[in-house]
mmCIF file of C-alpha atoms and ligand atoms in Angstrom:
data_model
loop_
_atom_site.group_PDB
_atom_site.id
_atom_site.type_symbol
_atom_site.label_atom_id
_atom_site.label_comp_id
_atom_site.label_asym_id
_atom_site.label_seq_id
_atom_site.Cartn_x
_atom_site.Cartn_y
_atom_site.Cartn_z
ATOM 1 C CA UNK A 1 38.241 3.323 -12.041
ATOM 2 C CA UNK A 2 40.550 0.399 -10.677
ATOM 3 C CA UNK A 3 38.663 -0.818 -7.598
ATOM 4 C CA UNK A 4 34.884 -0.963 -6.613
ATOM 5 C CA UNK A 5 33.383 -2.077 -3.566
ATOM 6 C CA UNK A 6 29.992 -4.189 -3.477
ATOM 7 C CA UNK A 7 27.778 -4.445 -0.161
ATOM 8 C CA UNK A 8 24.336 -6.109 0.627
ATOM 9 C CA UNK A 9 22.233 -4.067 2.870
ATOM 10 C CA UNK A 10 18.848 -4.395 5.107
ATOM 11 C CA UNK A 11 17.110 -7.637 4.884
ATOM 12 C CA UNK A 12 18.967 -10.174 3.129
ATOM 13 C CA UNK A 13 17.046 -11.882 -0.007
ATOM 14 C CA UNK A 14 17.399 -14.915 -2.129
ATOM 15 C CA UNK A 15 19.578 -13.889 -5.215
ATOM 16 C CA UNK A 16 21.836 -11.449 -3.362
ATOM 17 C CA UNK A 17 24.646 -13.871 -4.066
ATOM 18 C CA UNK A 18 23.873 -13.851 -7.471
ATOM 19 C CA UNK A 19 23.985 -10.352 -7.733
ATOM 20 C CA UNK A 20 27.269 -10.110 -5.802
ATOM 21 C CA UNK A 21 28.846 -12.744 -8.292
ATOM 22 C CA UNK A 22 27.644 -10.731 -11.285
ATOM 23 C CA UNK A 23 29.030 -7.455 -9.971
ATOM 24 C CA UNK A 24 32.621 -9.053 -9.265
ATOM 25 C CA UNK A 25 32.723 -11.195 -12.620
ATOM 26 C CA UNK A 26 31.810 -8.052 -14.499
ATOM 27 C CA UNK A 27 34.601 -5.770 -12.749
ATOM 28 C CA UNK A 28 37.132 -8.559 -13.536
ATOM 29 C CA UNK A 29 36.156 -8.733 -17.174
ATOM 30 C CA UNK A 30 36.566 -4.874 -17.235
ATOM 31 C CA UNK A 31 39.921 -4.783 -15.772
ATOM 32 C CA UNK A 32 38.758 -3.704 -12.129
ATOM 33 C CA UNK A 33 39.548 -5.121 -8.464
ATOM 34 C CA UNK A 34 36.495 -5.790 -6.341
ATOM 35 C CA UNK A 35 36.305 -5.367 -2.246
ATOM 36 C CA UNK A 36 33.344 -6.771 -0.394
ATOM 37 C CA UNK A 37 32.160 -4.577 2.098
ATOM 38 C CA UNK A 38 30.860 -7.131 4.894
ATOM 39 C CA UNK A 39 27.810 -6.162 7.160
ATOM 40 C CA UNK A 40 26.080 -3.520 4.551
ATOM 41 C CA UNK A 41 26.925 0.289 5.916
ATOM 42 C CA UNK A 42 28.149 -1.133 9.150
ATOM 43 C CA UNK A 43 31.178 -2.548 7.403
ATOM 44 C CA UNK A 44 31.917 0.631 5.590
ATOM 45 C CA UNK A 45 32.115 2.344 8.936
ATOM 46 C CA UNK A 46 34.183 -0.349 10.524
ATOM 47 C CA UNK A 47 36.597 -0.866 7.758
ATOM 48 C CA UNK A 48 35.041 -4.633 7.362
ATOM 49 C CA UNK A 49 36.248 -5.732 3.854
ATOM 50 C CA UNK A 50 37.169 -8.899 2.027
ATOM 51 C CA UNK A 51 38.878 -9.274 -1.419
ATOM 52 C CA UNK A 52 36.574 -10.685 -3.957
ATOM 53 C CA UNK A 53 37.815 -12.236 -7.134
ATOM 54 C CA UNK A 54 36.317 -14.269 -10.194
ATOM 55 C CA UNK A 55 37.187 -17.622 -8.358
ATOM 56 C CA UNK A 56 35.948 -16.702 -4.756
ATOM 57 C CA UNK A 57 32.585 -16.066 -6.034
ATOM 58 C CA UNK A 58 32.207 -19.673 -7.455
ATOM 59 C CA UNK A 59 29.506 -21.511 -5.922
ATOM 60 C CA UNK A 60 27.451 -18.850 -4.406
ATOM 61 C CA UNK A 61 24.837 -18.262 -7.495
ATOM 62 C CA UNK A 62 22.568 -20.843 -6.078
ATOM 63 C CA UNK A 63 22.649 -20.223 -2.205
ATOM 64 C CA UNK A 64 20.240 -17.969 -0.427
ATOM 65 C CA UNK A 65 21.285 -15.239 1.812
ATOM 66 C CA UNK A 66 24.247 -13.316 1.210
ATOM 67 C CA UNK A 67 28.182 -14.453 1.447
ATOM 68 C CA UNK A 68 29.262 -10.917 2.400
ATOM 69 C CA UNK A 69 26.691 -10.590 5.082
ATOM 70 C CA UNK A 70 24.167 -7.846 5.605
ATOM 71 C CA UNK A 71 23.184 -5.389 8.481
ATOM 72 C CA UNK A 72 20.697 -2.788 9.373
ATOM 73 C CA UNK A 73 22.900 0.395 10.516
ATOM 74 C CA UNK A 74 20.809 2.985 11.865
ATOM 75 C CA UNK A 75 23.633 5.398 12.560
ATOM 76 C CA UNK A 76 24.116 5.721 8.701
ATOM 77 C CA UNK A 77 21.441 8.132 8.313
ATOM 78 C CA UNK A 78 23.643 10.884 9.989
ATOM 79 C CA UNK A 79 25.628 12.635 7.535
ATOM 80 C CA UNK A 80 28.780 12.530 9.631
ATOM 81 C CA UNK A 81 28.641 8.971 9.239
ATOM 82 C CA UNK A 82 28.205 8.999 5.553
ATOM 83 C CA UNK A 83 31.081 11.218 5.441
ATOM 84 C CA UNK A 84 33.414 8.814 7.320
ATOM 85 C CA UNK A 85 32.284 5.976 4.993
ATOM 86 C CA UNK A 86 33.263 7.973 2.164
ATOM 87 C CA UNK A 87 36.703 8.697 3.516
ATOM 88 C CA UNK A 88 37.333 4.682 4.532
ATOM 89 C CA UNK A 89 36.333 3.919 1.089
ATOM 90 C CA UNK A 90 38.627 6.349 -0.446
ATOM 91 C CA UNK A 91 41.700 5.351 2.164
ATOM 92 C CA UNK A 92 40.912 1.752 1.149
ATOM 93 C CA UNK A 93 41.098 2.657 -2.618
ATOM 94 C CA UNK A 94 37.505 2.089 -3.446
ATOM 95 C CA UNK A 95 36.602 4.552 -6.009
ATOM 96 C CA UNK A 96 32.957 3.436 -6.702
ATOM 97 C CA UNK A 97 30.376 1.187 -4.893
ATOM 98 C CA UNK A 98 27.395 -1.071 -5.525
ATOM 99 C CA UNK A 99 24.528 -1.264 -2.901
ATOM 100 C CA UNK A 100 22.427 -4.205 -3.173
ATOM 101 C CA UNK A 101 19.116 -3.462 -0.889
ATOM 102 C CA UNK A 102 15.717 -2.005 -0.459
ATOM 103 C CA UNK A 103 14.691 1.646 -0.588
ATOM 104 C CA UNK A 104 16.348 2.335 2.945
ATOM 105 C CA UNK A 105 19.622 1.111 1.456
ATOM 106 C CA UNK A 106 18.750 3.391 -1.651
ATOM 107 C CA UNK A 107 18.886 6.320 0.675
ATOM 108 C CA UNK A 108 22.230 5.484 1.827
ATOM 109 C CA UNK A 109 23.781 5.118 -1.662
ATOM 110 C CA UNK A 110 22.246 8.599 -2.708
ATOM 111 C CA UNK A 111 23.956 10.090 0.559
ATOM 112 C CA UNK A 112 27.265 8.284 -0.371
ATOM 113 C CA UNK A 113 27.056 9.494 -3.921
ATOM 114 C CA UNK A 114 26.344 12.951 -2.857
ATOM 115 C CA UNK A 115 29.402 13.120 -0.535
ATOM 116 C CA UNK A 116 31.531 12.202 -3.697
ATOM 117 C CA UNK A 117 31.416 8.359 -3.681
ATOM 118 C CA UNK A 118 30.036 7.252 -7.222
ATOM 119 C CA UNK A 119 27.279 4.563 -6.003
ATOM 120 C CA UNK A 120 24.864 2.545 -8.062
ATOM 121 C CA UNK A 121 21.807 0.891 -5.938
ATOM 122 C CA UNK A 122 20.295 -2.502 -7.038
ATOM 123 C CA UNK A 123 16.992 -3.478 -5.769
ATOM 124 C CA UNK A 124 17.337 -6.582 -3.573
ATOM 125 C CA UNK A 125 14.394 -7.235 -1.266
ATOM 126 C CA UNK A 126 11.605 -10.019 -0.988
ATOM 127 C CA UNK A 127 9.030 -7.434 -0.496
ATOM 128 C CA UNK A 128 8.834 -6.044 -4.222
ATOM 129 C CA UNK A 129 8.016 -2.718 -2.505
ATOM 130 C CA UNK A 130 10.385 -0.579 -4.783
ATOM 131 C CA UNK A 131 8.337 1.822 -6.760
ATOM 132 C CA UNK A 132 10.755 2.266 -9.775
ATOM 133 C CA UNK A 133 10.828 -1.430 -10.820
ATOM 134 C CA UNK A 134 8.672 -4.129 -11.765
ATOM 135 C CA UNK A 135 10.699 -6.581 -10.029
ATOM 136 C CA UNK A 136 12.955 -7.029 -6.942
ATOM 137 C CA UNK A 137 15.548 -9.641 -6.421
ATOM 138 C CA UNK A 138 14.113 -12.224 -4.025
ATOM 139 C CA UNK A 139 10.636 -11.764 -4.550
ATOM 140 C CA UNK A 140 10.097 -14.608 -7.090
ATOM 141 C CA UNK A 141 11.969 -17.392 -4.687
ATOM 142 C CA UNK A 142 10.153 -15.877 -1.762
ATOM 143 C CA UNK A 143 6.706 -16.324 -3.487
ATOM 144 C CA UNK A 144 7.730 -19.932 -4.355
ATOM 145 C CA UNK A 145 8.783 -20.604 -0.850
ATOM 146 C CA UNK A 146 5.243 -19.256 0.617
ATOM 147 C CA UNK A 147 3.195 -21.330 -1.981
ATOM 148 C CA UNK A 148 5.168 -24.504 -1.122
ATOM 149 C CA UNK A 149 4.542 -23.927 2.605
ATOM 150 C CA UNK A 150 1.018 -23.134 2.160
ATOM 151 C CA UNK A 151 0.605 -26.055 -0.135
ATOM 152 C CA UNK A 152 1.700 -28.402 2.662
ATOM 153 C CA UNK A 153 -0.976 -26.456 4.971
ATOM 154 C CA UNK A 154 -3.718 -26.962 2.622
ATOM 155 C CA UNK A 155 -3.164 -30.647 2.703
ATOM 156 C CA UNK A 156 -3.555 -30.999 6.308
ATOM 157 C CA UNK A 157 -6.435 -28.349 6.577
ATOM 158 C CA UNK A 158 -8.449 -30.134 3.863
ATOM 159 C CA UNK A 159 -7.853 -33.374 5.343
ATOM 160 C CA UNK A 160 -9.664 -32.083 8.636
ATOM 161 C CA UNK A 161 -11.999 -29.371 7.080
ATOM 162 C CA UNK A 162 -10.261 -26.715 9.145
ATOM 163 C CA UNK A 163 -9.348 -22.954 8.538
ATOM 164 C CA UNK A 164 -5.970 -21.736 8.315
ATOM 165 C CA UNK A 165 -4.864 -18.335 8.766
ATOM 166 C CA UNK A 166 -1.452 -17.272 7.693
ATOM 167 C CA UNK A 167 0.913 -14.471 8.257
ATOM 168 C CA UNK A 168 3.126 -13.501 5.212
ATOM 169 C CA UNK A 169 6.139 -11.247 5.256
ATOM 170 C CA UNK A 170 5.457 -7.514 4.349
ATOM 171 C CA UNK A 171 5.471 -4.951 7.160
ATOM 172 C CA UNK A 172 4.474 -2.045 5.029
ATOM 173 C CA UNK A 173 3.477 -3.850 1.469
ATOM 174 C CA UNK A 174 1.011 -6.617 0.725
ATOM 175 C CA UNK A 175 2.585 -7.654 -2.690
ATOM 176 C CA UNK A 176 4.067 -10.934 -1.313
ATOM 177 C CA UNK A 177 0.389 -11.788 0.321
ATOM 178 C CA UNK A 178 -1.909 -10.745 -2.622
ATOM 179 C CA UNK A 179 0.481 -12.800 -4.966
ATOM 180 C CA UNK A 180 0.875 -15.657 -2.704
ATOM 181 C CA UNK A 181 -2.910 -15.473 -1.944
ATOM 182 C CA UNK A 182 -3.897 -15.759 -5.585
ATOM 183 C CA UNK A 183 -1.204 -18.807 -5.819
ATOM 184 C CA UNK A 184 -2.471 -20.776 -3.028
ATOM 185 C CA UNK A 185 -6.188 -20.112 -3.689
ATOM 186 C CA UNK A 186 -6.976 -18.253 -0.586
ATOM 187 C CA UNK A 187 -10.466 -17.329 0.314
ATOM 188 C CA UNK A 188 -9.706 -14.193 1.856
ATOM 189 C CA UNK A 189 -6.757 -11.768 1.551
ATOM 190 C CA UNK A 190 -5.706 -9.005 4.004
ATOM 191 C CA UNK A 191 -3.110 -6.279 3.162
ATOM 192 C CA UNK A 192 -2.144 -2.846 4.475
ATOM 193 C CA UNK A 193 -2.807 -1.243 1.091
ATOM 194 C CA UNK A 194 -6.700 -2.315 1.017
ATOM 195 C CA UNK A 195 -9.420 -1.431 3.883
ATOM 196 C CA UNK A 196 -11.076 -4.433 5.144
ATOM 197 C CA UNK A 197 -13.999 -5.554 7.401
ATOM 198 C CA UNK A 198 -13.464 -8.839 9.229
ATOM 199 C CA UNK A 199 -17.248 -9.573 9.591
ATOM 200 C CA UNK A 200 -17.942 -9.194 5.756
ATOM 201 C CA UNK A 201 -14.597 -9.857 4.189
ATOM 202 C CA UNK A 202 -13.492 -12.952 6.289
ATOM 203 C CA UNK A 203 -16.453 -14.464 8.370
ATOM 204 C CA UNK A 204 -18.927 -13.636 5.841
ATOM 205 C CA UNK A 205 -16.937 -14.902 2.967
ATOM 206 C CA UNK A 206 -16.052 -18.132 4.884
ATOM 207 C CA UNK A 207 -19.839 -18.680 5.722
ATOM 208 C CA UNK A 208 -20.943 -17.933 1.984
ATOM 209 C CA UNK A 209 -18.305 -20.319 0.586
ATOM 210 C CA UNK A 210 -19.343 -22.830 3.080
ATOM 211 C CA UNK A 211 -22.977 -22.745 1.987
ATOM 212 C CA UNK A 212 -21.816 -23.774 -1.526
ATOM 213 C CA UNK A 213 -20.004 -26.743 -0.608
ATOM 214 C CA UNK A 214 -16.290 -25.575 0.394
ATOM 215 C CA UNK A 215 -15.038 -27.085 3.817
ATOM 216 C CA UNK A 216 -11.353 -25.945 4.080
ATOM 217 C CA UNK A 217 -10.296 -22.019 3.986
ATOM 218 C CA UNK A 218 -7.115 -20.432 3.766
ATOM 219 C CA UNK A 219 -6.743 -16.829 4.864
ATOM 220 C CA UNK A 220 -3.770 -14.909 4.080
ATOM 221 C CA UNK A 221 -2.648 -11.703 6.203
ATOM 222 C CA UNK A 222 0.329 -9.760 5.385
ATOM 223 C CA UNK A 223 2.353 -8.773 8.745
ATOM 224 C CA UNK A 224 1.699 -5.263 8.016
ATOM 225 C CA UNK A 225 -1.901 -5.725 9.257
ATOM 226 C CA UNK A 226 -0.243 -6.680 12.754
ATOM 227 C CA UNK A 227 2.152 -3.941 12.561
ATOM 228 C CA UNK A 228 -0.847 -1.280 11.786
ATOM 229 C CA UNK A 229 -3.950 -2.509 13.319
ATOM 230 C CA UNK A 230 -2.277 -4.658 16.068
ATOM 231 C CA UNK A 231 -4.411 -7.717 14.870
ATOM 232 C CA UNK A 232 -2.583 -10.940 15.244
ATOM 233 C CA UNK A 233 -3.294 -14.052 12.979
ATOM 234 C CA UNK A 234 -4.023 -16.028 16.545
ATOM 235 C CA UNK A 235 -6.651 -13.320 17.193
ATOM 236 C CA UNK A 236 -8.051 -13.676 13.834
ATOM 237 C CA UNK A 237 -8.132 -17.659 14.054
ATOM 238 C CA UNK A 238 -9.883 -17.619 17.358
ATOM 239 C CA UNK A 239 -12.521 -15.185 16.272
ATOM 240 C CA UNK A 240 -13.109 -17.193 12.881
ATOM 241 C CA UNK A 241 -13.346 -20.514 15.173
ATOM 242 C CA UNK A 242 -15.645 -18.612 17.703
ATOM 243 C CA UNK A 243 -18.026 -17.264 14.874
ATOM 244 C CA UNK A 244 -18.096 -19.910 12.500
ATOM 245 C CA UNK A 245 -17.556 -23.169 14.528
ATOM 246 C CA UNK A 246 -14.775 -24.205 12.163
ATOM 247 C CA UNK A 247 -11.274 -25.552 13.977
ATOM 248 C CA UNK A 248 -8.987 -22.674 12.731
ATOM 249 C CA UNK A 249 -5.459 -22.556 13.255
ATOM 250 C CA UNK A 250 -2.937 -19.704 12.934
ATOM 251 C CA UNK A 251 0.767 -19.904 11.045
ATOM 252 C CA UNK A 252 3.525 -17.221 11.034
ATOM 253 C CA UNK A 253 5.958 -18.202 8.207
ATOM 254 C CA UNK A 254 8.340 -15.963 9.349
ATOM 255 C CA UNK A 255 11.959 -16.085 8.471
ATOM 256 C CA UNK A 256 11.241 -19.666 6.298
ATOM 257 C CA UNK A 257 10.204 -17.246 3.711
ATOM 258 C CA UNK A 258 13.389 -15.501 3.256
ATOM 259 C CA UNK A 259 15.737 -18.160 2.814
ATOM 260 C CA UNK A 260 16.453 -20.964 0.052
ATOM 261 C CA UNK A 261 18.315 -21.438 -3.401
ATOM 262 C CA UNK A 262 17.276 -18.483 -5.611
ATOM 263 C CA UNK A 263 14.832 -19.191 -8.569
ATOM 264 C CA UNK A 264 15.777 -19.002 -12.141
ATOM 265 C CA UNK A 265 14.214 -15.561 -12.233
ATOM 266 C CA UNK A 266 15.806 -14.180 -9.484
ATOM 267 C CA UNK A 267 19.419 -15.567 -10.580
ATOM 268 C CA UNK A 268 19.045 -14.157 -14.078
ATOM 269 C CA UNK A 269 17.466 -10.674 -12.907
ATOM 270 C CA UNK A 270 20.449 -10.430 -10.200
ATOM 271 C CA UNK A 271 22.923 -11.177 -12.687
ATOM 272 C CA UNK A 272 21.735 -8.507 -15.473
ATOM 273 C CA UNK A 273 21.284 -6.131 -12.826
ATOM 274 C CA UNK A 274 24.765 -6.601 -11.243
ATOM 275 C CA UNK A 275 26.183 -6.648 -14.642
ATOM 276 C CA UNK A 276 24.525 -3.277 -15.481
ATOM 277 C CA UNK A 277 25.585 -1.566 -12.376
ATOM 278 C CA UNK A 278 29.106 -1.960 -13.019
ATOM 279 C CA UNK A 279 29.007 -1.047 -16.448
ATOM 280 C CA UNK A 280 27.266 2.397 -15.089
ATOM 281 C CA UNK A 281 30.162 2.772 -12.574
ATOM 282 C CA UNK A 282 32.706 1.984 -15.214
ATOM 283 C CA UNK A 283 31.417 4.659 -17.403
ATOM 284 C CA UNK A 284 31.433 7.241 -15.054
ATOM 285 C CA UNK A 285 27.915 7.600 -13.542
ATOM 286 C CA UNK A 286 26.615 7.878 -9.968
ATOM 287 C CA UNK A 287 23.408 7.935 -8.069
ATOM 288 C CA UNK A 288 21.519 5.687 -10.237
ATOM 289 C CA UNK A 289 19.734 2.690 -9.535
ATOM 290 C CA UNK A 290 19.307 -0.141 -12.024
ATOM 291 C CA UNK A 291 15.802 -1.655 -12.360
ATOM 292 C CA UNK A 292 13.611 -4.071 -14.208
ATOM 293 C CA UNK A 293 11.008 -2.651 -16.619
ATOM 294 C CA UNK A 294 9.117 -5.201 -18.503
ATOM 295 C CA UNK A 295 11.962 -7.245 -20.326
ATOM 296 C CA UNK A 296 14.458 -4.473 -20.219
ATOM 297 C CA UNK A 297 17.235 -3.528 -17.546
ATOM 298 C CA UNK A 298 17.478 0.236 -17.299
ATOM 299 C CA UNK A 299 18.427 2.915 -14.749
ATOM 300 C CA UNK A 300 16.969 6.056 -13.039
ATOM 301 C CA UNK A 301 18.259 8.872 -10.925
ATOM 302 C CA UNK A 302 18.017 7.860 -7.149
ATOM 303 C CA UNK A 303 16.132 10.869 -6.251
ATOM 304 C CA UNK A 304 13.684 10.494 -8.983
ATOM 305 C CA UNK A 305 13.331 6.712 -8.216
ATOM 306 C CA UNK A 306 12.657 7.367 -4.346
ATOM 307 C CA UNK A 307 10.127 10.036 -5.039
ATOM 308 C CA UNK A 308 7.872 7.713 -7.183
ATOM 309 C CA UNK A 309 4.592 6.195 -5.245
ATOM 310 C CA UNK A 310 3.681 2.679 -5.714
ATOM 311 C CA UNK A 311 0.014 1.445 -5.276
ATOM 312 C CA UNK A 312 -1.365 -1.889 -5.425
ATOM 313 C CA UNK A 313 -2.537 -3.398 -8.651
ATOM 314 C CA UNK A 314 -6.248 -3.429 -8.209
ATOM 315 C CA UNK A 315 -6.851 -5.429 -11.266
ATOM 316 C CA UNK A 316 -4.726 -8.093 -9.513
ATOM 317 C CA UNK A 317 -6.768 -7.718 -6.351
ATOM 318 C CA UNK A 318 -9.990 -7.714 -8.109
ATOM 319 C CA UNK A 319 -9.217 -10.957 -9.841
ATOM 320 C CA UNK A 320 -8.037 -12.389 -6.549
ATOM 321 C CA UNK A 321 -11.668 -11.486 -5.148
ATOM 322 C CA UNK A 322 -13.677 -12.709 -8.093
ATOM 323 C CA UNK A 323 -11.989 -16.107 -8.255
ATOM 324 C CA UNK A 324 -11.999 -16.926 -4.583
ATOM 325 C CA UNK A 325 -15.758 -17.559 -4.318
HETATM 326 P P1 ATP B 1 14.626 -4.182 3.459
HETATM 327 O O1 ATP B 1 13.120 -3.344 3.761
HETATM 328 O O2 ATP B 1 14.197 -5.177 2.237
HETATM 329 O O3 ATP B 1 14.864 -4.761 4.642
HETATM 330 P P2 ATP B 1 16.037 -1.723 3.073
HETATM 331 O O4 ATP B 1 17.148 -1.420 2.442
HETATM 332 O O5 ATP B 1 14.826 -0.695 2.816
HETATM 333 O O6 ATP B 1 15.609 -3.357 2.729
HETATM 334 P P3 ATP B 1 16.242 -0.655 5.662
HETATM 335 O O7 ATP B 1 16.477 -1.139 7.185
HETATM 336 O O8 ATP B 1 15.134 0.411 5.701
HETATM 337 O O9 ATP B 1 16.188 -1.608 4.693
HETATM 338 O O10 ATP B 1 17.620 0.303 5.209
HETATM 339 C C1 ATP B 1 18.742 -0.486 5.325
HETATM 340 C C2 ATP B 1 19.911 0.286 5.480
HETATM 341 O O11 ATP B 1 19.871 1.664 4.844
HETATM 342 C C3 ATP B 1 19.686 1.061 7.314
HETATM 343 O O12 ATP B 1 20.189 0.229 8.234
HETATM 344 C C4 ATP B 1 20.708 2.330 7.144
HETATM 345 O O13 ATP B 1 21.950 1.990 7.409
HETATM 346 C C5 ATP B 1 20.362 2.752 5.678
HETATM 347 N N1 ATP B 1 19.463 3.893 5.429
HETATM 348 C C6 ATP B 1 18.045 3.668 5.795
HETATM 349 N N2 ATP B 1 17.480 4.827 5.581
HETATM 350 C C7 ATP B 1 18.369 5.635 5.374
HETATM 351 C C8 ATP B 1 18.438 7.284 5.156
HETATM 352 N N3 ATP B 1 17.257 7.744 5.108
HETATM 353 N N4 ATP B 1 19.440 7.711 5.148
HETATM 354 C C9 ATP B 1 20.722 6.968 4.773
HETATM 355 N N5 ATP B 1 20.872 5.379 5.152
HETATM 356 C C10 ATP B 1 19.531 5.059 5.255
#
């Protein structure tokens, strides 16, 4: 293999640049050229490329976002477009591809592999909702950002004996909210994976803890609750204020959670995974996903990985409930 491509797809996550850098540097080390495909699968369909070399990936390891841009490309679900992508790549001399993104991006990687372009995927998403890996690139930085932002909120709600309802990213998954909820000492945590009763789990909990002397409260809610149940943080804040008399404010953290310089953990994992992905291509593998399991970086067949079912860590959830008295 003389030339490979790399693209970032779906929502950006801190550490994607470190992953791209590791892919490029490893390819250079192994004597291969690298092309960055800009804007994910959209760039593959539009032949939007940028030459990457060992020097022009300098000074990106510490930057959030992705230097080669990302996009969602709905049309890539159609096999006709996947075939066009393979043809474009081959015409450009690209013999293998590394895809950095979430499970949607993995499906595109699987289709490209099946159509004859050897492709290796890597988990790059803040959500940590990918079943086959303990860890996704961006999760750690995002958690630290949420923690910092909510710590700031805590200073002000504590000063005024208020309640703060905070919406955290995670359209289908509550891992960010659960972990951040523990880290910020939330009184209640609402995530899509666990049924909840507002009266008992939120209002009742606030009243019970207030009776023991607590006078400020943080309620963490995954955005998946809004998507699925139509409950917004504003509605929940109003209900808490109406029923408890405690002044309550709502905050949507939004895209602030995605940005920022990647943490040490994200930089190291991204570097290890990028390195492994290129070695897999070099050895002739295709349709694999590089994952982190414990202290090891290993790989799975993408189809196998996509079939695994992720469940919420109930020990972690129960821990959160027991220590939020
Ligand atoms: P994140 O959830 O962190 O944003 P993701 O990779 O899961 O990351 P998606 O928007 O689901 O984000 O997918 C990214 C892109 O992958 C899509 O825009 C599309 O181009 C491609 N993709 C998604 N699903 C499929 C599919 N079933 N078949 C082929 N390609 C797909």
